[in-house]
mmCIF file of C-alpha atoms in Angstrom:
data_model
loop_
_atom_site.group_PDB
_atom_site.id
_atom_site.type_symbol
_atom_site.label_atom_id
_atom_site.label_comp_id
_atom_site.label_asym_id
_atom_site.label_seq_id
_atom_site.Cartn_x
_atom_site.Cartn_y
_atom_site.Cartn_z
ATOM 1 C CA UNK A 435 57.477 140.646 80.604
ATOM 2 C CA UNK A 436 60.801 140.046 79.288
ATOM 3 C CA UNK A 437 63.984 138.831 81.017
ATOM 4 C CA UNK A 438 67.374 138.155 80.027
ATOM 5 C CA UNK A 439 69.922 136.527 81.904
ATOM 6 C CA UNK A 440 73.576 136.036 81.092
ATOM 7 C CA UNK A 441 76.169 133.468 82.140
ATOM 8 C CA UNK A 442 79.252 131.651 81.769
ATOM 9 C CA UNK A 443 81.599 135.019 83.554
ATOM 10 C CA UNK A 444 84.631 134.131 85.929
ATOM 11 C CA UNK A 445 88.304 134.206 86.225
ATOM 12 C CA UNK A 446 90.884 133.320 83.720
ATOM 13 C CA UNK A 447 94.768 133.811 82.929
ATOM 14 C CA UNK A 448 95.407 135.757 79.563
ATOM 15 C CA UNK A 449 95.401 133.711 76.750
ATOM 16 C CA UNK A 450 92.597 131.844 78.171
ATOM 17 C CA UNK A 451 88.963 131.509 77.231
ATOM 18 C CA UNK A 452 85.544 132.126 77.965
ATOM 19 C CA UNK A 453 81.905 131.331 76.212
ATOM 20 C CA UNK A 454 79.249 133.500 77.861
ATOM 21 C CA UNK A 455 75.672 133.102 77.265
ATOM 22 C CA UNK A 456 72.034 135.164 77.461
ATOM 23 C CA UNK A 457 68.957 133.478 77.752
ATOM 24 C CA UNK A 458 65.807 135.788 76.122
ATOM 25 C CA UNK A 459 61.954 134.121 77.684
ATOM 26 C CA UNK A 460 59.120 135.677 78.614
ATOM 27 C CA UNK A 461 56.298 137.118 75.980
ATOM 28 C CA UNK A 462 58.555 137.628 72.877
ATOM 29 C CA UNK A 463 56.976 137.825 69.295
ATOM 30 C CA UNK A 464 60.416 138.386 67.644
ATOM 31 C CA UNK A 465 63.898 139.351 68.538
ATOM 32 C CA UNK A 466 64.842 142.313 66.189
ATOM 33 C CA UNK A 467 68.822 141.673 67.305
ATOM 34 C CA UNK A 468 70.952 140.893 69.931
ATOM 35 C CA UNK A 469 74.297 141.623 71.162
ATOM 36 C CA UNK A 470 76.781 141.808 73.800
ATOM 37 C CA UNK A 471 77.809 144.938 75.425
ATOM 38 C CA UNK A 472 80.588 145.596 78.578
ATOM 39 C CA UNK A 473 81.612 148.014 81.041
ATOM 40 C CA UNK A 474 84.784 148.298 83.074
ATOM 41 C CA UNK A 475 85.525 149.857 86.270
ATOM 42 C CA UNK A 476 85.751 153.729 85.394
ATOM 43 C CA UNK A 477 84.725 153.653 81.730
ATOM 44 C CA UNK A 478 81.702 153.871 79.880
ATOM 45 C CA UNK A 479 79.379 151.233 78.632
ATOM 46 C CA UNK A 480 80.649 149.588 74.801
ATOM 47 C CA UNK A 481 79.689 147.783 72.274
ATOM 48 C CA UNK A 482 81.117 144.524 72.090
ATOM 49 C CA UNK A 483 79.203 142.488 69.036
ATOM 50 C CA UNK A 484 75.694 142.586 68.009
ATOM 51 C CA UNK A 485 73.949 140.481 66.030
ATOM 52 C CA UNK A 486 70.805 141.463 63.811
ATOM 53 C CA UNK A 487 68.046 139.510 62.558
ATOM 54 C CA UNK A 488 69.083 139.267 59.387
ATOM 55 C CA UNK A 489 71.710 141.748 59.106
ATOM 56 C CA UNK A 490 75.336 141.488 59.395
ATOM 57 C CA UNK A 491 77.322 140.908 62.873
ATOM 58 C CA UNK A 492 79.783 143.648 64.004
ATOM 59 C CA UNK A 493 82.424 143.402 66.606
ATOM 60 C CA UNK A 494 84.224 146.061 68.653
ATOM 61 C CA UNK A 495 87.943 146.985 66.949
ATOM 62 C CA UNK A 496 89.358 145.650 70.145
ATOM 63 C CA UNK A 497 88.096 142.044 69.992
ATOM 64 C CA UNK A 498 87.858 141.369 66.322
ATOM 65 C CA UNK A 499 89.139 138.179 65.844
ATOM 66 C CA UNK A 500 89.315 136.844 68.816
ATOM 67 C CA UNK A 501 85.172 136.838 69.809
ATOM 68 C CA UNK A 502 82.721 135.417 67.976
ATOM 69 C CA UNK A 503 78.909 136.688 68.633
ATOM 70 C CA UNK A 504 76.250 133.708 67.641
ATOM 71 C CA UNK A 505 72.662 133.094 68.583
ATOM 72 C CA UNK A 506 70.209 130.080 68.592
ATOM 73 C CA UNK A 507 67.386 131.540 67.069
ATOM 74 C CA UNK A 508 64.619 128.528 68.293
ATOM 75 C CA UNK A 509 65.966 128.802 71.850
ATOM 76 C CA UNK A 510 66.175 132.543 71.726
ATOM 77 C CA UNK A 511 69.880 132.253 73.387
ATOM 78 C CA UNK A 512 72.850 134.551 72.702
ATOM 79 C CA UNK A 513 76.133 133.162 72.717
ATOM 80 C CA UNK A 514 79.879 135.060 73.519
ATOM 81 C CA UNK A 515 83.057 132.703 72.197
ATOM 82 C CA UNK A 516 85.620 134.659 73.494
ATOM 83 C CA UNK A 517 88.872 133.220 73.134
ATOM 84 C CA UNK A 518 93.197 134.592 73.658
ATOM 85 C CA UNK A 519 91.753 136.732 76.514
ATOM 86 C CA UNK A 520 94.265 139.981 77.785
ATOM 87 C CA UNK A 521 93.452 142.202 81.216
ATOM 88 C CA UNK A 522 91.857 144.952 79.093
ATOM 89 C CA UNK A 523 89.088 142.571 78.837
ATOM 90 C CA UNK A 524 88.015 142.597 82.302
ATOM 91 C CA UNK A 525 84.437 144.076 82.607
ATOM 92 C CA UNK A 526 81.109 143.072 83.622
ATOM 93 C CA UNK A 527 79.451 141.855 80.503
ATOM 94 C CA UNK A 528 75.873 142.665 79.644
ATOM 95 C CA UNK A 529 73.135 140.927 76.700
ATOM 96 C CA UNK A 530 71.033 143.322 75.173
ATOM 97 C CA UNK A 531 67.979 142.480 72.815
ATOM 98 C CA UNK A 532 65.877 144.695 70.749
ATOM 99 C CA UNK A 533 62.521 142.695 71.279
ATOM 100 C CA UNK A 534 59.010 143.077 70.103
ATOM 101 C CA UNK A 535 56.503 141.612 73.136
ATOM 102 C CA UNK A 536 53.383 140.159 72.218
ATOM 103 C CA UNK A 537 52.014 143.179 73.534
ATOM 104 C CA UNK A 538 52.961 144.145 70.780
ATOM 105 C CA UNK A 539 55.583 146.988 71.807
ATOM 106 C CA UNK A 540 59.162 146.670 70.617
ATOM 107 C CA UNK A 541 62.314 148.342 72.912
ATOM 108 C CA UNK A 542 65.662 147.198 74.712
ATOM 109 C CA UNK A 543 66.064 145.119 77.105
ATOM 110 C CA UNK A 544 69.414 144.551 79.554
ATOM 111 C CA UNK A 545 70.529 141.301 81.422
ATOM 112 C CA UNK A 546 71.614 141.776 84.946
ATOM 113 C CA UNK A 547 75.369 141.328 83.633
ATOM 114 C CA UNK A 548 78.371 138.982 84.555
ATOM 115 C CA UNK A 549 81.967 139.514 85.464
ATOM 116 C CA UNK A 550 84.392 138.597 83.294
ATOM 117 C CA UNK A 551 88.166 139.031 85.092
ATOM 118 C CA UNK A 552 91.239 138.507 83.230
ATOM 119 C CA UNK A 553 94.578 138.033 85.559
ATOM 120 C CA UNK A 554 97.396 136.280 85.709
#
């Protein structure tokens, strides 16, 4: 089994920041990629930044830079530097991972999610 729990959402004025993070454990061979993804109230699920083994990172038009995506590959953590925050940012934030188990099966796995509000 595989879990993934994020961290580091709250409350902040514009302009502030944030550094969210996603904890991967449980019976992981590899970690194909990682990323962040977040949804606000009325709107669909986006991509935020993901970051492939191996491959290059991509961020969202909206938060290029001012988020940066990073991982700690030996601790299998995912990390969300997300700094000159505005309102539109406000969403609950979710980690996703594209695992392979030492079942061995690969597929996608979600965090629970945390909220991230942005108000003056």
């Amino acid at each position: 089994q595989v879990q993934l729990v994020e961290s580091g959402g709250g409350l902040v004025q514009p302009g502030g920041s944030l550094r969210l993070s996603c904890a991967a454990s449980g019976s992981i061979f590899s970690i194909n990629a990682m990323g962040w993804y977040r949804q606000a109230p009325g709107k669909q699920r986006e991509l935020v930044a993901v970051n492939p083994t191996g491959g290059s990172i991509n961020y969202a038009d909206s938060v290029k830079g001012r988020f940066t995506i990073s991982r700690d590959t030996a601790k299998n953590t995912l990390h969300l530097q997300m700094n000159s925050l505005k309102p539109e940012d406000t969403a609950v934030y979710y980690c996703n991972a594209d695992i392979t188990s030492t079942k061995p099966v690969r597929g996608s796995y979600w965090g629970q999610g945390t909220q991230v509000t942005v108000s003056p």
